[in-house]
Amino acid sequence: SALLSKKGASHRLMVWLFQQRKKYSVVSNTLVTEFEDVLTREKNIKLFNKLTKDDVLSFIDDICLISYQQKIHFLWRPFLKDKNDDMVLEVAVNANVEAIITFNPKDFEGVKESFDIEILTPKEYLTQIGEIQ
C-alpha cells in the first residue's frame, strides 16, 4: 500500500525507513521473490500510478539495500492461514524481531502469544516511535 498512496501511514513508514542510517527491516530470499511476484503482476502495476515494472523492481532492490538479509534456519509452516504470511513470520522468528508491521494484523493471529512478536499497523508503529501523534 506504500506504493498506492503518498498520504497513508504505509508510505510514511517507507519514507522513514529510507531516511534512517540504521537498518530496521528484514528480508529473506523467499520474501523478496514473493514481493517481486506480487508487486509486478500486471493488475498491480496498473494500480501504481505512473510506475513501470522496472520502477517497482528498483523499489524492491532499494528495500533490500536498507534491510538485513536473513537466512532461514527454521521453517514455521504452516502456522498462519496464508502461506505467504508464513514467509513473513519465518523471517521475523529467524531474525528475532520485536514486531511485524502489517496493514492486516488479523492475518497474524496467534503470533504474539506463540512467538512474543508484536503485530502493529504502520500507523501504530509510527505513533510508537514518535513519528506521528
Short mmCIF file of C-alpha atoms in Angstrom, two decimals, residues 92-93 95-101 115-120:
data_model
loop_
_atom_site.label_atom_id
_atom_site.label_comp_id
_atom_site.label_asym_id
_atom_site.label_seq_id
_atom_site.Cartn_x
_atom_site.Cartn_y
_atom_site.Cartn_z
CA ALA A 92 10.55 -12.48 11.83
CA VAL A 93 11.21 -15.52 14.03
CA ALA A 95 15.65 -12.63 12.84
CA ASN A 96 14.33 -12.43 16.41
CA VAL A 97 12.40 -9.23 15.68
CA GLU A 98 10.33 -7.33 18.21
CA ALA A 99 7.46 -6.54 15.82
CA ILE A 100 5.87 -7.31 12.48
CA ILE A 101 4.46 -4.19 10.84
CA PHE A 115 6.30 -16.07 19.47
CA ASP A 116 6.14 -12.89 21.59
CA ILE A 117 6.28 -10.73 18.46
CA GLU A 118 4.14 -7.59 18.46
CA ILE A 119 1.82 -7.14 15.49
CA LEU A 120 1.41 -3.46 14.65
#
